[in-house]
Amino acid sequence: MLYTLKIRLYPSPEQSDQLLRTMARFNDACNVIGKIAFENKTFSKTMLQRLCYYQIRNQFKLSSQMVVRAIAKVCESYSAKNKRDKLHTFKPHGAIVYDDRILTIKSIDTVSVLSLNGRIFIPMSVCEYHARILNHVLKVRGQTDLGYIDGKFYLFLVAELPDKPENIREVFLGVDLGIAKIATTSDGKFYSGSKVKNLRKRNFKLRQKLQAKGTKSAKRLLKRRRRKESRFATDVNHCISKRLVEVAKGTQRAIVLEDLKGIRERAKKGARKTVCKTMRQALSSWSFYQLRQFIEYKARAAGVLVIYVDPRNTSRTCSKCGHVDKKSRRDQEHFVCTACEHALNADINAALNIARRGAEVIQPNAVA
Ligand SMILES: [Zn+2]
């Protein structure tokens, strides 16, 4: 599986100026190369190098590797055969495509980039879960784009990670939140809320009795009970969120949750059919919302990243083969894939799907 990590760079004003000038010169060179390619109808890398390498080197005073990268950028732009009928131009601050000869990740917080003034070392900021992936990339290395977007510099770094779910679990902690089991993780652990549920049930019965009575003292007792119930739920939420964040931090993983904002909006718009009953109950439950809040702020305090993913079909998808079928979810507890017969606990299956989607989220859509 290929990931593109988007990493923010923090160059000094002087470095920023150097980078911009390097980009401008690089893209100027691309424009000249593009013209040569177009006029000669030559779009292969080796042919273009033969045709213009020395000219470009002399004209733009770029390092040889930089010239090779500029030619590669032009070739890539012309790679689609149906787009060869007009001249391609390149914006002055368009991305520079680096390779590991001219860009090196020195450590988790520094990158060395070749500029017109030679190599410069630029600070970068990497969050914990990216750092984990970067540790992997430090060995692999590959093509990296330097981009300038809205006045900020970014590296777009392509990393290849193993495709097995076991390995995804090493980077992402998928968490499925529910009613019966408050939280289930992709590690296969349950964080139960049975105590809360029992207390609630007891209180519910008591409430009915007291409400029937309707006396002043009954009302007082009722109020106290309700407070105790919410205090207890808050305690449980604190415990569970704390534990989840500890697990994620201890194993340097990002927490992946379902993005329920989208669901809530869809539910509001009247598309009720897409929202199952338990989900509606969960959404209306205050303590459920509170748990998500707790996870979020504790994670932030601990430097653990929380990723939100599309919740659609997480409980109907097989975490092993990806087959989607409503019938695979036999009941509340059991998942048996109708395609590959993979059988496991339904909540763990959902948590695994959530973890996997976390991996998909870091994949880029914005990389040009
Ligand atoms: Zn399956």
Tab-separated table of C-alpha atoms and ligand atoms in Angstrom:
chain	number	residue	atom	x	y	z
A	1	MET	CA	0.000	0.000	0.000
A	2	LEU	CA	1.362	3.398	-0.960
A	3	TYR	CA	1.026	6.355	1.343
A	4	THR	CA	1.860	9.947	0.694
A	5	LEU	CA	2.809	11.795	3.829
A	6	LYS	CA	2.268	15.524	3.737
A	7	ILE	CA	4.869	17.116	5.961
A	8	ARG	CA	5.047	20.805	6.749
A	9	LEU	CA	8.457	22.449	6.494
A	10	TYR	CA	9.559	25.407	8.571
A	11	PRO	CA	12.329	27.153	6.652
A	12	SER	CA	13.870	30.361	7.952
A	13	PRO	CA	13.012	33.463	5.882
A	14	GLU	CA	16.367	33.111	4.174
A	15	GLN	CA	15.829	29.416	3.419
A	16	SER	CA	12.321	30.166	2.226
A	17	ASP	CA	13.761	32.647	-0.245
A	18	GLN	CA	16.324	30.079	-1.403
A	19	LEU	CA	13.654	27.461	-1.907
A	20	LEU	CA	11.442	29.791	-3.909
A	21	ARG	CA	14.317	30.841	-6.141
A	22	THR	CA	15.257	27.185	-6.648
A	23	MET	CA	11.681	26.350	-7.567
A	24	ALA	CA	11.460	29.257	-9.988
A	25	ARG	CA	14.708	28.285	-11.700
A	26	PHE	CA	13.719	24.617	-11.810
A	27	ASN	CA	10.358	25.416	-13.417
A	28	ASP	CA	11.942	27.879	-15.857
A	29	ALA	CA	14.109	24.986	-16.960
A	30	CYS	CA	11.007	22.793	-17.250
A	31	ASN	CA	9.420	25.378	-19.542
A	32	VAL	CA	12.408	25.371	-21.883
A	33	ILE	CA	12.614	21.565	-21.806
A	34	GLY	CA	8.874	21.386	-22.457
A	35	LYS	CA	9.269	23.567	-25.506
A	36	ILE	CA	12.102	21.427	-26.845
A	37	ALA	CA	10.075	18.272	-26.206
A	38	PHE	CA	7.017	19.677	-27.925
A	39	GLU	CA	8.848	21.075	-30.938
A	40	ASN	CA	10.809	17.870	-31.493
A	41	LYS	CA	7.901	15.582	-30.555
A	42	THR	CA	10.312	13.885	-28.212
A	43	PHE	CA	8.779	12.715	-24.967
A	44	SER	CA	11.035	9.938	-23.753
A	45	LYS	CA	13.393	10.661	-20.888
A	46	THR	CA	16.532	9.283	-22.490
A	47	MET	CA	15.880	10.999	-25.823
A	48	LEU	CA	15.195	14.322	-24.153
A	49	GLN	CA	18.306	14.038	-22.018
A	50	ARG	CA	20.366	13.450	-25.139
A	51	LEU	CA	18.705	16.406	-26.795
A	52	CYS	CA	18.949	19.090	-24.126
A	53	TYR	CA	20.847	18.032	-21.001
A	54	TYR	CA	23.961	20.170	-21.629
A	55	GLN	CA	22.025	23.121	-22.920
A	56	ILE	CA	19.839	23.198	-19.798
A	57	ARG	CA	22.769	22.737	-17.454
A	58	ASN	CA	24.640	25.629	-18.970
A	59	GLN	CA	21.657	27.882	-19.375
A	60	PHE	CA	20.234	27.461	-15.855
A	61	LYS	CA	23.322	26.489	-13.847
A	62	LEU	CA	21.461	23.639	-12.212
A	63	SER	CA	23.110	20.582	-10.720
A	64	SER	CA	23.094	17.559	-12.980
A	65	GLN	CA	20.609	15.703	-10.813
A	66	MET	CA	18.324	18.715	-10.827
A	67	VAL	CA	18.397	18.783	-14.644
A	68	VAL	CA	17.544	15.090	-14.736
A	69	ARG	CA	14.597	15.730	-12.389
A	70	ALA	CA	13.379	18.649	-14.519
A	71	ILE	CA	13.448	16.462	-17.634
A	72	ALA	CA	11.577	13.781	-15.683
A	73	LYS	CA	8.928	16.297	-14.649
A	74	VAL	CA	8.373	17.343	-18.252
A	75	CYS	CA	8.171	13.731	-19.416
A	76	GLU	CA	5.666	12.943	-16.728
A	77	SER	CA	3.559	15.892	-17.779
A	78	TYR	CA	3.585	14.598	-21.362
A	79	SER	CA	3.120	10.968	-20.387
A	80	ALA	CA	-0.507	10.898	-21.509
A	81	LYS	CA	-0.406	10.502	-25.294
A	82	ASN	CA	-3.614	12.452	-25.857
A	83	LYS	CA	-2.124	15.508	-24.176
A	84	ARG	CA	0.804	15.880	-26.534
A	85	ASP	CA	-0.917	18.193	-28.987
A	86	LYS	CA	-0.179	21.373	-27.098
A	87	LEU	CA	2.699	23.029	-25.305
A	88	HIS	CA	2.808	22.347	-21.553
A	89	THR	CA	3.905	25.165	-19.283
A	90	PHE	CA	5.019	25.078	-15.667
A	91	LYS	CA	4.209	27.576	-12.944
A	92	PRO	CA	7.175	29.291	-11.253
A	93	HIS	CA	6.329	27.764	-7.878
A	94	GLY	CA	5.248	24.366	-9.131
A	95	ALA	CA	6.541	21.363	-7.256
A	96	ILE	CA	10.105	20.150	-7.540
A	97	VAL	CA	10.301	16.397	-7.752
A	98	TYR	CA	13.248	15.291	-5.686
A	99	ASP	CA	14.834	11.903	-5.404
A	100	ASP	CA	17.002	10.541	-2.625
A	101	ARG	CA	20.181	11.897	-4.186
A	102	ILE	CA	19.122	15.510	-3.719
A	103	LEU	CA	16.752	15.245	-0.790
A	104	THR	CA	17.468	13.320	2.372
A	105	ILE	CA	15.474	12.938	5.536
A	106	LYS	CA	18.264	13.490	8.034
A	107	SER	CA	16.243	12.747	11.106
A	108	ILE	CA	12.674	12.881	12.220
A	109	ASP	CA	12.797	16.673	12.334
A	110	THR	CA	15.247	17.711	9.620
A	111	VAL	CA	15.358	17.355	5.894
A	112	SER	CA	18.308	18.162	3.673
A	113	VAL	CA	17.279	19.682	0.347
A	114	LEU	CA	19.404	20.719	-2.584
A	115	SER	CA	18.903	24.387	-3.499
A	116	LEU	CA	20.710	26.759	-5.860
A	117	ASN	CA	23.014	27.506	-2.942
A	118	GLY	CA	23.821	23.893	-2.258
A	119	ARG	CA	22.268	21.718	0.405
A	120	ILE	CA	20.182	23.382	3.078
A	121	PHE	CA	18.858	21.793	6.243
A	122	ILE	CA	15.252	22.641	6.943
A	123	PRO	CA	13.304	21.906	10.118
A	124	MET	CA	10.133	19.920	9.643
A	125	SER	CA	7.273	18.930	11.832
A	126	VAL	CA	6.117	15.346	11.946
A	127	CYS	CA	3.437	14.016	14.224
A	128	GLU	CA	3.935	10.798	16.091
A	129	TYR	CA	2.174	8.458	13.752
A	130	HIS	CA	3.857	9.959	10.707
A	131	ALA	CA	7.120	9.544	12.541
A	132	ARG	CA	6.427	5.858	12.790
A	133	ILE	CA	5.904	5.622	9.078
A	134	LEU	CA	8.916	7.846	8.457
A	135	ASN	CA	11.135	5.503	10.419
A	136	HIS	CA	10.187	2.976	7.839
A	137	VAL	CA	10.765	5.373	4.957
A	138	LEU	CA	14.195	6.378	6.211
A	139	LYS	CA	15.261	2.958	5.029
A	140	VAL	CA	13.116	2.751	1.908
A	141	ARG	CA	13.402	6.251	0.438
A	142	GLY	CA	11.805	7.242	-2.791
A	143	GLN	CA	10.478	10.128	-4.800
A	144	THR	CA	9.512	13.222	-2.849
A	145	ASP	CA	7.779	16.362	-4.053
A	146	LEU	CA	8.565	19.751	-2.617
A	147	GLY	CA	5.416	21.842	-2.926
A	148	TYR	CA	4.564	25.456	-2.162
A	149	ILE	CA	0.907	25.898	-1.242
A	150	ASP	CA	-0.684	29.078	0.078
A	151	GLY	CA	2.633	30.423	1.268
A	152	LYS	CA	3.705	27.230	3.026
A	153	PHE	CA	6.215	24.575	2.075
A	154	TYR	CA	5.332	20.895	2.189
A	155	LEU	CA	7.039	17.654	1.399
A	156	PHE	CA	4.913	14.983	-0.209
A	157	LEU	CA	6.708	11.841	0.616
A	158	VAL	CA	5.739	8.527	-0.862
A	159	ALA	CA	6.139	5.581	1.449
A	160	GLU	CA	5.297	2.014	0.880
A	161	LEU	CA	3.825	0.071	3.752
A	162	PRO	CA	3.029	-3.612	3.862
A	163	ASP	CA	-0.518	-4.381	2.839
A	164	LYS	CA	-1.431	-6.902	5.489
A	165	PRO	CA	-4.049	-6.035	8.086
A	166	GLU	CA	-1.653	-7.155	10.818
A	167	ASN	CA	0.650	-4.352	9.858
A	168	ILE	CA	-2.104	-1.809	9.608
A	169	ARG	CA	-2.920	-2.700	13.165
A	170	GLU	CA	0.627	-1.783	14.077
A	171	VAL	CA	0.099	1.777	12.908
A	172	PHE	CA	-3.583	2.396	13.631
A	173	LEU	CA	-5.800	1.595	16.558
A	174	GLY	CA	-9.331	1.264	15.208
A	175	VAL	CA	-12.022	1.913	17.809
A	176	ASP	CA	-15.638	0.924	17.342
A	177	LEU	CA	-17.954	2.682	19.762
A	178	GLY	CA	-21.227	1.086	20.651
A	179	ILE	CA	-23.889	0.744	23.274
A	180	ALA	CA	-23.503	-2.783	24.606
A	181	LYS	CA	-19.739	-2.723	24.522
A	182	ILE	CA	-18.805	0.877	24.895
A	183	ALA	CA	-15.597	0.454	22.924
A	184	THR	CA	-14.024	-2.354	20.912
A	185	THR	CA	-10.534	-1.996	19.451
A	186	SER	CA	-8.869	-3.531	16.422
A	187	ASP	CA	-6.609	-5.298	18.953
A	188	GLY	CA	-9.672	-7.337	19.871
A	189	LYS	CA	-10.173	-5.741	23.299
A	190	PHE	CA	-13.561	-4.814	24.712
A	191	TYR	CA	-14.214	-1.927	27.018
A	192	SER	CA	-17.526	-2.771	28.518
A	193	GLY	CA	-20.207	-0.521	29.790
A	194	SER	CA	-22.282	-3.204	31.438
A	195	LYS	CA	-22.034	-1.510	34.821
A	196	VAL	CA	-23.383	1.725	33.405
A	197	LYS	CA	-26.161	-0.136	31.672
A	198	ASN	CA	-27.194	-1.994	34.789
A	199	LEU	CA	-27.203	1.132	36.869
A	200	ARG	CA	-29.286	2.839	34.261
A	201	LYS	CA	-31.768	-0.003	34.173
A	202	ARG	CA	-32.059	0.014	37.957
A	203	ASN	CA	-32.524	3.752	38.007
A	204	PHE	CA	-35.113	3.568	35.277
A	205	LYS	CA	-37.263	1.193	37.300
A	206	LEU	CA	-36.796	3.248	40.425
A	207	ARG	CA	-37.693	6.385	38.539
A	208	GLN	CA	-40.951	4.904	37.358
A	209	LYS	CA	-41.829	3.959	40.902
A	210	LEU	CA	-40.927	7.340	42.334
A	211	GLN	CA	-42.643	9.236	39.570
A	212	ALA	CA	-45.802	7.289	40.311
A	213	LYS	CA	-45.488	8.416	43.913
A	214	GLY	CA	-44.988	12.043	42.945
A	215	THR	CA	-44.154	13.295	46.457
A	216	LYS	CA	-41.591	15.979	47.153
A	217	SER	CA	-39.113	13.612	48.762
A	218	ALA	CA	-39.512	11.204	45.862
A	219	LYS	CA	-38.601	13.968	43.438
A	220	ARG	CA	-35.547	14.819	45.487
A	221	LEU	CA	-34.398	11.238	45.507
A	222	LEU	CA	-35.011	11.049	41.793
A	223	LYS	CA	-32.802	14.050	41.152
A	224	ARG	CA	-30.011	12.626	43.278
A	225	ARG	CA	-30.233	9.316	41.455
A	226	ARG	CA	-30.030	10.943	38.070
A	227	ARG	CA	-26.958	12.895	39.108
A	228	LYS	CA	-25.313	9.772	40.397
A	229	GLU	CA	-26.019	8.015	37.127
A	230	SER	CA	-24.453	10.738	35.026
A	231	ARG	CA	-21.468	10.995	37.376
A	232	PHE	CA	-20.957	7.283	37.025
A	233	ALA	CA	-21.174	7.406	33.225
A	234	THR	CA	-18.665	10.239	33.222
A	235	ASP	CA	-16.304	8.173	35.360
A	236	VAL	CA	-16.581	5.240	32.995
A	237	ASN	CA	-15.952	7.513	30.011
A	238	HIS	CA	-12.888	8.935	31.724
A	239	CYS	CA	-11.525	5.449	32.376
A	240	ILE	CA	-12.156	4.117	28.895
A	241	SER	CA	-10.832	7.177	27.070
A	242	LYS	CA	-7.765	7.257	29.297
A	243	ARG	CA	-7.057	3.590	28.641
A	244	LEU	CA	-7.524	3.905	24.876
A	245	VAL	CA	-5.174	6.869	24.673
A	246	GLU	CA	-2.599	5.070	26.819
A	247	VAL	CA	-2.719	2.038	24.537
A	248	ALA	CA	-2.348	4.205	21.420
A	249	LYS	CA	0.484	6.238	22.897
A	250	GLY	CA	2.312	3.221	24.276
A	251	THR	CA	2.311	1.588	20.874
A	252	GLN	CA	2.786	4.846	18.934
A	253	ARG	CA	-0.416	4.489	17.021
A	254	ALA	CA	-3.088	6.857	15.815
A	255	ILE	CA	-6.617	6.341	17.089
A	256	VAL	CA	-9.169	5.876	14.332
A	257	LEU	CA	-12.825	6.685	15.013
A	258	GLU	CA	-15.876	6.779	12.832
A	259	ASP	CA	-16.778	10.238	11.656
A	260	LEU	CA	-20.289	10.605	12.924
A	261	LYS	CA	-20.697	14.214	11.887
A	262	GLY	CA	-21.557	13.109	8.392
A	263	ILE	CA	-24.034	10.569	9.676
A	264	ARG	CA	-25.719	13.068	11.895
A	265	GLU	CA	-26.144	15.427	8.985
A	266	ARG	CA	-27.480	12.680	6.787
A	267	ALA	CA	-29.864	11.682	9.543
A	268	LYS	CA	-31.069	15.270	9.819
A	269	LYS	CA	-31.700	15.528	6.136
A	270	GLY	CA	-34.263	12.810	6.482
A	271	ALA	CA	-32.218	9.989	5.015
A	272	ARG	CA	-33.079	7.975	8.086
A	273	LYS	CA	-32.893	4.663	6.325
A	274	THR	CA	-29.128	4.826	6.099
A	275	VAL	CA	-28.800	5.238	9.845
A	276	CYS	CA	-29.469	2.131	11.813
A	277	LYS	CA	-31.428	2.201	15.016
A	278	THR	CA	-28.560	1.603	17.403
A	279	MET	CA	-26.574	4.326	15.704
A	280	ARG	CA	-29.429	6.780	16.195
A	281	GLN	CA	-29.607	5.847	19.825
A	282	ALA	CA	-25.882	6.232	20.154
A	283	LEU	CA	-25.945	9.636	18.544
A	284	SER	CA	-28.646	10.862	20.840
A	285	SER	CA	-26.851	9.519	23.866
A	286	TRP	CA	-25.045	12.222	25.704
A	287	SER	CA	-22.499	9.915	27.323
A	288	PHE	CA	-21.518	8.523	23.935
A	289	TYR	CA	-20.807	12.007	22.691
A	290	GLN	CA	-18.906	12.715	25.891
A	291	LEU	CA	-16.710	9.653	25.394
A	292	ARG	CA	-15.676	10.883	21.964
A	293	GLN	CA	-14.887	14.302	23.424
A	294	PHE	CA	-12.801	12.714	26.173
A	295	ILE	CA	-10.853	10.580	23.704
A	296	GLU	CA	-10.211	13.635	21.585
A	297	TYR	CA	-8.878	15.907	24.284
A	298	LYS	CA	-6.872	13.236	26.063
A	299	ALA	CA	-5.331	12.200	22.765
A	300	ARG	CA	-4.435	15.778	21.966
A	301	ALA	CA	-2.815	16.223	25.363
A	302	ALA	CA	-0.811	13.028	24.871
A	303	GLY	CA	0.246	13.852	21.310
A	304	VAL	CA	-1.770	11.003	19.868
A	305	LEU	CA	-3.419	11.654	16.570
A	306	VAL	CA	-7.141	10.994	16.117
A	307	ILE	CA	-8.286	10.233	12.590
A	308	TYR	CA	-11.934	10.214	11.551
A	309	VAL	CA	-13.121	7.901	8.829
A	310	ASP	CA	-16.225	7.300	6.764
A	311	PRO	CA	-18.496	5.103	8.880
A	312	ARG	CA	-20.476	3.618	6.021
A	313	ASN	CA	-20.627	-0.187	5.980
A	314	THR	CA	-17.955	-0.671	8.642
A	315	SER	CA	-20.140	-3.330	10.241
A	316	ARG	CA	-21.120	-4.994	6.948
A	317	THR	CA	-17.654	-5.263	5.426
A	318	CYS	CA	-15.467	-8.326	5.876
A	319	SER	CA	-12.196	-7.230	7.476
A	320	LYS	CA	-10.431	-10.094	5.741
A	321	CYS	CA	-11.605	-9.996	2.113
A	322	GLY	CA	-13.442	-6.662	1.906
A	323	HIS	CA	-16.724	-8.185	0.766
A	324	VAL	CA	-19.731	-6.028	1.702
A	325	ASP	CA	-22.942	-7.793	2.603
A	326	LYS	CA	-25.618	-6.976	5.142
A	327	LYS	CA	-26.163	-10.706	5.680
A	328	SER	CA	-22.598	-11.220	6.863
A	329	ARG	CA	-23.554	-9.660	10.143
A	330	ARG	CA	-25.525	-12.548	11.580
A	331	ASP	CA	-26.602	-10.782	14.752
A	332	GLN	CA	-25.387	-8.182	17.218
A	333	GLU	CA	-22.367	-10.288	18.074
A	334	HIS	CA	-21.460	-12.525	15.151
A	335	PHE	CA	-19.937	-11.713	11.808
A	336	VAL	CA	-19.581	-14.477	9.221
A	337	CYS	CA	-18.511	-13.332	5.767
A	338	THR	CA	-20.888	-14.591	3.075
A	339	ALA	CA	-18.005	-14.621	0.572
A	340	CYS	CA	-14.986	-16.059	2.384
A	341	GLU	CA	-16.644	-17.476	5.506
A	342	HIS	CA	-14.263	-15.586	7.756
A	343	ALA	CA	-15.923	-15.545	11.175
A	344	LEU	CA	-15.247	-13.269	14.109
A	345	ASN	CA	-16.880	-10.986	16.629
A	346	ALA	CA	-18.914	-8.331	14.824
A	347	ASP	CA	-17.509	-5.410	16.821
A	348	ILE	CA	-13.898	-6.509	16.347
A	349	ASN	CA	-14.588	-6.858	12.633
A	350	ALA	CA	-15.902	-3.283	12.568
A	351	ALA	CA	-12.915	-2.006	14.559
A	352	LEU	CA	-10.552	-3.673	12.068
A	353	ASN	CA	-12.351	-2.003	9.170
A	354	ILE	CA	-12.106	1.329	10.956
A	355	ALA	CA	-8.351	0.847	11.453
A	356	ARG	CA	-7.944	0.036	7.770
A	357	ARG	CA	-9.828	3.153	6.748
A	358	GLY	CA	-7.501	5.156	8.921
A	359	ALA	CA	-4.733	3.969	6.642
A	360	GLU	CA	-6.662	5.120	3.608
A	361	VAL	CA	-7.182	8.568	5.075
A	362	ILE	CA	-3.505	9.418	4.987
A	363	GLN	CA	-3.468	8.716	1.328
A	364	PRO	CA	-3.460	11.913	-0.629
A	365	ASN	CA	-6.040	13.454	-2.821
A	366	ALA	CA	-4.304	16.748	-3.183
A	367	VAL	CA	-1.003	15.628	-4.653
A	368	ALA	CA	-0.539	16.770	-8.219
B	1	ZN	ZN	-14.697	-12.249	3.637
